[in-house]
Amino acid sequence: MLNLESIANETVDGLTKGLPPGMAPLPLAAIGLQDWNLLRGDLPFPSAVIRDSALAHNHAWMRDFTNATGVLLAPHGKTTMAPQIFAQQLAAGAWGITVATVQQLQVCVRFGVRRVLMANQLLGSSAAGEVVRLRETYPDLEFHFLVDSKAQLRLVEAEAQQQTMTRRLTALLELGIPGGRTGCRTAAEALALARAIAASSVVDLAGIECYEGLQVTGDSARDAEFVGGLMHAVKDLALACDREKLFAGPTIVLSAGGSAAFDIVARELPIRLSLPVQTILRSGCYVTHDSGFYNRMLERVKARSGSVWQSRPGLQPALEVWAQVQSRPEPGLALLTMGKRDASFDLDLPIVNWHFRGGRNTTPQPAPAAWKISAMNDQHAYLRIPEDADLEIGDLVGCGISHPCTTFDKWRLLLTVADDYRITGAIRTFF
């Protein structure tokens, strides 16, 4: 169980983005007791909210998926950087949390996470020194970082040897693909590096890692061939390392899995070796899901996963950004109080899902399909609508987003809401 008391007691006020202007200071834990409702106009806009019911559904869905496939889950913490959500993920059965930087590792450790994968290369004297310090300070911390070159290994060794260490560092060898991101490009290069890690005076080889996400296209046949091929390359490398007894420790970690084709990873990566194998997915976006890219990818996941998964409800978009109509300068255009500082725009622009007019509606109404956001500035969104659209200045527009990672990092505080948009609490981020 994580220690979230410092978050609950943190004082926030009207200077915090998303909270009412002029609000007197109060503990974060008291936000859900203020009887605020987004639809009633109790909050400023834009407002980023997480629907409690969808979040709970997604935790249960991924728990059931990993249980059914027999893999472990270390969701990528960079998606939310929210220890409160980390706690929910761990309570739902996650093995640990994945990070990308040592700063993110520090956040995890501070709040009590004790199993962490860093799906990135450890580099730099300050970062390596902090890893050694954390491992010495917290003997129960299990932490693995990535290595993909002998040059990087030498730098880590040089820094570690300057520290007082009672525990060896543990690394995952990263296997990459030609033209891809990081990782060894060939099996021969990877095996040579594995031998070097095994011979290191301070680093143990704990397993093999890869990342397939950037290559997933949504073409199921092509994705199955590519991802399946990469998983088999990882297994072949693991078998070679196992034959030479290069792995140290009681188990062997094999890890992969973005949020677009995790089903293929879960099906293709598990293998039997001479030691118990921990097959660990790192999908992070599932927790709030989205209304764009990952929603499209989920349809492929369900289609590949058989009738049981096709028939049950899939992941639900839990993250929404709400804005007001602030201007109707032209018949077919409305400007919303939301921009690039508030919602993701790197994969798709926000998707208009809901329309609400106070005094007329009691619940949000589905927005017409013709309403589309065409562009965003820092603080404005351009909503293209039919010239005769029933949309007035002051109306509320609720948007789904595409790629939750780049919406979370725009908010220090996101509010949680019941299905009637009553504010139930707040989630603190640590970007």
mmCIF file with all atom_site columns, N, CA, C and O in Angstrom, residues 154-184:
data_model
loop_
_atom_site.group_PDB
_atom_site.id
_atom_site.type_symbol
_atom_site.label_atom_id
_atom_site.label_alt_id
_atom_site.label_comp_id
_atom_site.label_asym_id
_atom_site.label_entity_id
_atom_site.label_seq_id
_atom_site.pdbx_PDB_ins_code
_atom_site.Cartn_x
_atom_site.Cartn_y
_atom_site.Cartn_z
_atom_site.occupancy
_atom_site.B_iso_or_equiv
_atom_site.pdbx_formal_charge
_atom_site.auth_seq_id
_atom_site.auth_comp_id
_atom_site.auth_asym_id
_atom_site.auth_atom_id
_atom_site.pdbx_PDB_model_num
ATOM 1   N N  . ARG A 1 154 ? 29.914 0.741  -19.708 1.00 0.00 ? 154 ARG A N  1
ATOM 2   C CA . ARG A 1 154 ? 31.156 1.224  -19.107 1.00 0.00 ? 154 ARG A CA 1
ATOM 3   C C  . ARG A 1 154 ? 30.919 2.497  -18.292 1.00 0.00 ? 154 ARG A C  1
ATOM 4   O O  . ARG A 1 154 ? 31.505 2.677  -17.208 1.00 0.00 ? 154 ARG A O  1
ATOM 5   N N  . LEU A 1 155 ? 30.066 3.390  -18.796 1.00 0.00 ? 155 LEU A N  1
ATOM 6   C CA . LEU A 1 155 ? 29.771 4.623  -18.060 1.00 0.00 ? 155 LEU A CA 1
ATOM 7   C C  . LEU A 1 155 ? 29.059 4.320  -16.740 1.00 0.00 ? 155 LEU A C  1
ATOM 8   O O  . LEU A 1 155 ? 29.347 4.927  -15.707 1.00 0.00 ? 155 LEU A O  1
ATOM 9   N N  . VAL A 1 156 ? 28.099 3.403  -16.771 1.00 0.00 ? 156 VAL A N  1
ATOM 10  C CA . VAL A 1 156 ? 27.396 3.024  -15.544 1.00 0.00 ? 156 VAL A CA 1
ATOM 11  C C  . VAL A 1 156 ? 28.371 2.385  -14.562 1.00 0.00 ? 156 VAL A C  1
ATOM 12  O O  . VAL A 1 156 ? 28.370 2.689  -13.354 1.00 0.00 ? 156 VAL A O  1
ATOM 13  N N  . GLU A 1 157 ? 29.226 1.498  -15.059 1.00 0.00 ? 157 GLU A N  1
ATOM 14  C CA . GLU A 1 157 ? 30.202 0.845  -14.187 1.00 0.00 ? 157 GLU A CA 1
ATOM 15  C C  . GLU A 1 157 ? 31.141 1.863  -13.550 1.00 0.00 ? 157 GLU A C  1
ATOM 16  O O  . GLU A 1 157 ? 31.438 1.790  -12.346 1.00 0.00 ? 157 GLU A O  1
ATOM 17  N N  . ALA A 1 158 ? 31.611 2.821  -14.339 1.00 0.00 ? 158 ALA A N  1
ATOM 18  C CA . ALA A 1 158 ? 32.548 3.817  -13.821 1.00 0.00 ? 158 ALA A CA 1
ATOM 19  C C  . ALA A 1 158 ? 31.919 4.632  -12.703 1.00 0.00 ? 158 ALA A C  1
ATOM 20  O O  . ALA A 1 158 ? 32.565 4.920  -11.686 1.00 0.00 ? 158 ALA A O  1
ATOM 21  N N  . GLU A 1 159 ? 30.672 5.013  -12.865 1.00 0.00 ? 159 GLU A N  1
ATOM 22  C CA . GLU A 1 159 ? 30.002 5.796  -11.835 1.00 0.00 ? 159 GLU A CA 1
ATOM 23  C C  . GLU A 1 159 ? 29.705 4.936  -10.604 1.00 0.00 ? 159 GLU A C  1
ATOM 24  O O  . GLU A 1 159 ? 29.913 5.362  -9.467  1.00 0.00 ? 159 GLU A O  1
ATOM 25  N N  . ALA A 1 160 ? 29.218 3.729  -10.832 1.00 0.00 ? 160 ALA A N  1
ATOM 26  C CA . ALA A 1 160 ? 28.868 2.856  -9.702  1.00 0.00 ? 160 ALA A CA 1
ATOM 27  C C  . ALA A 1 160 ? 30.094 2.528  -8.859  1.00 0.00 ? 160 ALA A C  1
ATOM 28  O O  . ALA A 1 160 ? 30.002 2.410  -7.627  1.00 0.00 ? 160 ALA A O  1
ATOM 29  N N  . GLN A 1 161 ? 31.232 2.370  -9.492  1.00 0.00 ? 161 GLN A N  1
ATOM 30  C CA . GLN A 1 161 ? 32.440 2.011  -8.763  1.00 0.00 ? 161 GLN A CA 1
ATOM 31  C C  . GLN A 1 161 ? 32.934 3.131  -7.861  1.00 0.00 ? 161 GLN A C  1
ATOM 32  O O  . GLN A 1 161 ? 33.768 2.905  -6.981  1.00 0.00 ? 161 GLN A O  1
ATOM 33  N N  . GLN A 1 162 ? 32.422 4.335  -8.068  1.00 0.00 ? 162 GLN A N  1
ATOM 34  C CA . GLN A 1 162 ? 32.777 5.450  -7.200  1.00 0.00 ? 162 GLN A CA 1
ATOM 35  C C  . GLN A 1 162 ? 31.858 5.550  -5.977  1.00 0.00 ? 162 GLN A C  1
ATOM 36  O O  . GLN A 1 162 ? 32.080 6.379  -5.103  1.00 0.00 ? 162 GLN A O  1
ATOM 37  N N  . GLN A 1 163 ? 30.822 4.712  -5.968  1.00 0.00 ? 163 GLN A N  1
ATOM 38  C CA . GLN A 1 163 ? 29.836 4.745  -4.896  1.00 0.00 ? 163 GLN A CA 1
ATOM 39  C C  . GLN A 1 163 ? 30.082 3.596  -3.923  1.00 0.00 ? 163 GLN A C  1
ATOM 40  O O  . GLN A 1 163 ? 30.702 2.582  -4.265  1.00 0.00 ? 163 GLN A O  1
ATOM 41  N N  . THR A 1 164 ? 29.549 3.734  -2.722  1.00 0.00 ? 164 THR A N  1
ATOM 42  C CA . THR A 1 164 ? 29.559 2.630  -1.770  1.00 0.00 ? 164 THR A CA 1
ATOM 43  C C  . THR A 1 164 ? 28.347 1.747  -2.050  1.00 0.00 ? 164 THR A C  1
ATOM 44  O O  . THR A 1 164 ? 27.202 2.191  -1.907  1.00 0.00 ? 164 THR A O  1
ATOM 45  N N  . MET A 1 165 ? 28.579 0.532  -2.481  1.00 0.00 ? 165 MET A N  1
ATOM 46  C CA . MET A 1 165 ? 27.501 -0.358 -2.907  1.00 0.00 ? 165 MET A CA 1
ATOM 47  C C  . MET A 1 165 ? 27.552 -1.671 -2.143  1.00 0.00 ? 165 MET A C  1
ATOM 48  O O  . MET A 1 165 ? 28.612 -2.289 -2.027  1.00 0.00 ? 165 MET A O  1
ATOM 49  N N  . THR A 1 166 ? 26.408 -2.090 -1.640  1.00 0.00 ? 166 THR A N  1
ATOM 50  C CA . THR A 1 166 ? 26.284 -3.421 -1.048  1.00 0.00 ? 166 THR A CA 1
ATOM 51  C C  . THR A 1 166 ? 25.415 -4.327 -1.916  1.00 0.00 ? 166 THR A C  1
ATOM 52  O O  . THR A 1 166 ? 25.289 -5.514 -1.629  1.00 0.00 ? 166 THR A O  1
ATOM 53  N N  . ARG A 1 167 ? 24.820 -3.750 -2.954  1.00 0.00 ? 167 ARG A N  1
ATOM 54  C CA . ARG A 1 167 ? 23.951 -4.515 -3.872  1.00 0.00 ? 167 ARG A CA 1
ATOM 55  C C  . ARG A 1 167 ? 24.372 -4.226 -5.303  1.00 0.00 ? 167 ARG A C  1
ATOM 56  O O  . ARG A 1 167 ? 24.624 -3.086 -5.670  1.00 0.00 ? 167 ARG A O  1
ATOM 57  N N  . ARG A 1 168 ? 24.423 -5.245 -6.110  1.00 0.00 ? 168 ARG A N  1
ATOM 58  C CA . ARG A 1 168 ? 24.730 -5.060 -7.521  1.00 0.00 ? 168 ARG A CA 1
ATOM 59  C C  . ARG A 1 168 ? 23.529 -4.450 -8.241  1.00 0.00 ? 168 ARG A C  1
ATOM 60  O O  . ARG A 1 168 ? 22.378 -4.683 -7.863  1.00 0.00 ? 168 ARG A O  1
ATOM 61  N N  . LEU A 1 169 ? 23.788 -3.671 -9.271  1.00 0.00 ? 169 LEU A N  1
ATOM 62  C CA . LEU A 1 169 ? 22.729 -3.131 -10.111 1.00 0.00 ? 169 LEU A CA 1
ATOM 63  C C  . LEU A 1 169 ? 22.185 -4.231 -11.005 1.00 0.00 ? 169 LEU A C  1
ATOM 64  O O  . LEU A 1 169 ? 22.876 -5.214 -11.305 1.00 0.00 ? 169 LEU A O  1
ATOM 65  N N  . THR A 1 170 ? 20.943 -4.085 -11.452 1.00 0.00 ? 170 THR A N  1
ATOM 66  C CA . THR A 1 170 ? 20.329 -5.081 -12.331 1.00 0.00 ? 170 THR A CA 1
ATOM 67  C C  . THR A 1 170 ? 19.809 -4.401 -13.588 1.00 0.00 ? 170 THR A C  1
ATOM 68  O O  . THR A 1 170 ? 19.133 -3.371 -13.522 1.00 0.00 ? 170 THR A O  1
ATOM 69  N N  . ALA A 1 171 ? 20.114 -4.982 -14.730 1.00 0.00 ? 171 ALA A N  1
ATOM 70  C CA . ALA A 1 171 ? 19.794 -4.366 -16.013 1.00 0.00 ? 171 ALA A CA 1
ATOM 71  C C  . ALA A 1 171 ? 19.042 -5.341 -16.914 1.00 0.00 ? 171 ALA A C  1
ATOM 72  O O  . ALA A 1 171 ? 19.192 -6.570 -16.807 1.00 0.00 ? 171 ALA A O  1
ATOM 73  N N  . LEU A 1 172 ? 18.244 -4.772 -17.793 1.00 0.00 ? 172 LEU A N  1
ATOM 74  C CA . LEU A 1 172 ? 17.611 -5.515 -18.877 1.00 0.00 ? 172 LEU A CA 1
ATOM 75  C C  . LEU A 1 172 ? 18.308 -5.110 -20.177 1.00 0.00 ? 172 LEU A C  1
ATOM 76  O O  . LEU A 1 172 ? 18.470 -3.922 -20.459 1.00 0.00 ? 172 LEU A O  1
ATOM 77  N N  . LEU A 1 173 ? 18.720 -6.079 -20.952 1.00 0.00 ? 173 LEU A N  1
ATOM 78  C CA . LEU A 1 173 ? 19.312 -5.796 -22.252 1.00 0.00 ? 173 LEU A CA 1
ATOM 79  C C  . LEU A 1 173 ? 18.203 -5.437 -23.225 1.00 0.00 ? 173 LEU A C  1
ATOM 80  O O  . LEU A 1 173 ? 17.211 -6.175 -23.343 1.00 0.00 ? 173 LEU A O  1
ATOM 81  N N  . GLU A 1 174 ? 18.341 -4.318 -23.924 1.00 0.00 ? 174 GLU A N  1
ATOM 82  C CA . GLU A 1 174 ? 17.292 -3.902 -24.852 1.00 0.00 ? 174 GLU A CA 1
ATOM 83  C C  . GLU A 1 174 ? 17.614 -4.341 -26.271 1.00 0.00 ? 174 GLU A C  1
ATOM 84  O O  . GLU A 1 174 ? 18.673 -4.034 -26.821 1.00 0.00 ? 174 GLU A O  1
ATOM 85  N N  . LEU A 1 175 ? 16.665 -5.058 -26.859 1.00 0.00 ? 175 LEU A N  1
ATOM 86  C CA . LEU A 1 175 ? 16.760 -5.463 -28.256 1.00 0.00 ? 175 LEU A CA 1
ATOM 87  C C  . LEU A 1 175 ? 15.921 -4.511 -29.095 1.00 0.00 ? 175 LEU A C  1
ATOM 88  O O  . LEU A 1 175 ? 14.716 -4.344 -28.845 1.00 0.00 ? 175 LEU A O  1
ATOM 89  N N  . GLY A 1 176 ? 16.531 -3.875 -30.082 1.00 0.00 ? 176 GLY A N  1
ATOM 90  C CA . GLY A 1 176 ? 15.812 -2.940 -30.935 1.00 0.00 ? 176 GLY A CA 1
ATOM 91  C C  . GLY A 1 176 ? 15.617 -3.487 -32.327 1.00 0.00 ? 176 GLY A C  1
ATOM 92  O O  . GLY A 1 176 ? 15.816 -4.675 -32.588 1.00 0.00 ? 176 GLY A O  1
ATOM 93  N N  . ILE A 1 177 ? 15.226 -2.597 -33.239 1.00 0.00 ? 177 ILE A N  1
ATOM 94  C CA . ILE A 1 177 ? 15.030 -2.987 -34.641 1.00 0.00 ? 177 ILE A CA 1
ATOM 95  C C  . ILE A 1 177 ? 15.697 -1.944 -35.537 1.00 0.00 ? 177 ILE A C  1
ATOM 96  O O  . ILE A 1 177 ? 15.818 -0.774 -35.162 1.00 0.00 ? 177 ILE A O  1
ATOM 97  N N  . PRO A 1 178 ? 16.160 -2.325 -36.718 1.00 0.00 ? 178 PRO A N  1
ATOM 98  C CA . PRO A 1 178 ? 16.754 -1.353 -37.633 1.00 0.00 ? 178 PRO A CA 1
ATOM 99  C C  . PRO A 1 178 ? 15.773 -0.221 -37.922 1.00 0.00 ? 178 PRO A C  1
ATOM 100 O O  . PRO A 1 178 ? 14.601 -0.458 -38.227 1.00 0.00 ? 178 PRO A O  1
ATOM 101 N N  . GLY A 1 179 ? 16.255 1.020  -37.810 1.00 0.00 ? 179 GLY A N  1
ATOM 102 C CA . GLY A 1 179 ? 15.406 2.169  -38.055 1.00 0.00 ? 179 GLY A CA 1
ATOM 103 C C  . GLY A 1 179 ? 14.530 2.563  -36.893 1.00 0.00 ? 179 GLY A C  1
ATOM 104 O O  . GLY A 1 179 ? 13.799 3.541  -36.962 1.00 0.00 ? 179 GLY A O  1
ATOM 105 N N  . GLY A 1 180 ? 14.594 1.785  -35.811 1.00 0.00 ? 180 GLY A N  1
ATOM 106 C CA . GLY A 1 180 ? 13.762 2.058  -34.659 1.00 0.00 ? 180 GLY A CA 1
ATOM 107 C C  . GLY A 1 180 ? 14.426 3.007  -33.687 1.00 0.00 ? 180 GLY A C  1
ATOM 108 O O  . GLY A 1 180 ? 15.297 3.798  -34.043 1.00 0.00 ? 180 GLY A O  1
ATOM 109 N N  . ARG A 1 181 ? 14.046 2.905  -32.440 1.00 0.00 ? 181 ARG A N  1
ATOM 110 C CA . ARG A 1 181 ? 14.550 3.808  -31.415 1.00 0.00 ? 181 ARG A CA 1
ATOM 111 C C  . ARG A 1 181 ? 15.812 3.178  -30.811 1.00 0.00 ? 181 ARG A C  1
ATOM 112 O O  . ARG A 1 181 ? 16.727 2.798  -31.526 1.00 0.00 ? 181 ARG A O  1
ATOM 113 N N  . THR A 1 182 ? 15.907 3.064  -29.502 1.00 0.00 ? 182 THR A N  1
ATOM 114 C CA . THR A 1 182 ? 17.090 2.485  -28.878 1.00 0.00 ? 182 THR A CA 1
ATOM 115 C C  . THR A 1 182 ? 17.066 0.965  -28.969 1.00 0.00 ? 182 THR A C  1
ATOM 116 O O  . THR A 1 182 ? 16.078 0.356  -29.380 1.00 0.00 ? 182 THR A O  1
ATOM 117 N N  . GLY A 1 183 ? 18.153 0.324  -28.562 1.00 0.00 ? 183 GLY A N  1
ATOM 118 C CA . GLY A 1 183 ? 18.200 -1.129 -28.559 1.00 0.00 ? 183 GLY A CA 1
ATOM 119 C C  . GLY A 1 183 ? 19.220 -1.682 -29.532 1.00 0.00 ? 183 GLY A C  1
ATOM 120 O O  . GLY A 1 183 ? 19.476 -1.107 -30.593 1.00 0.00 ? 183 GLY A O  1
ATOM 121 N N  . CYS A 1 184 ? 19.813 -2.825 -29.195 1.00 0.00 ? 184 CYS A N  1
ATOM 122 C CA . CYS A 1 184 ? 20.758 -3.502 -30.084 1.00 0.00 ? 184 CYS A CA 1
ATOM 123 C C  . CYS A 1 184 ? 20.066 -3.889 -31.375 1.00 0.00 ? 184 CYS A C  1
ATOM 124 O O  . CYS A 1 184 ? 18.930 -4.373 -31.372 1.00 0.00 ? 184 CYS A O  1
#
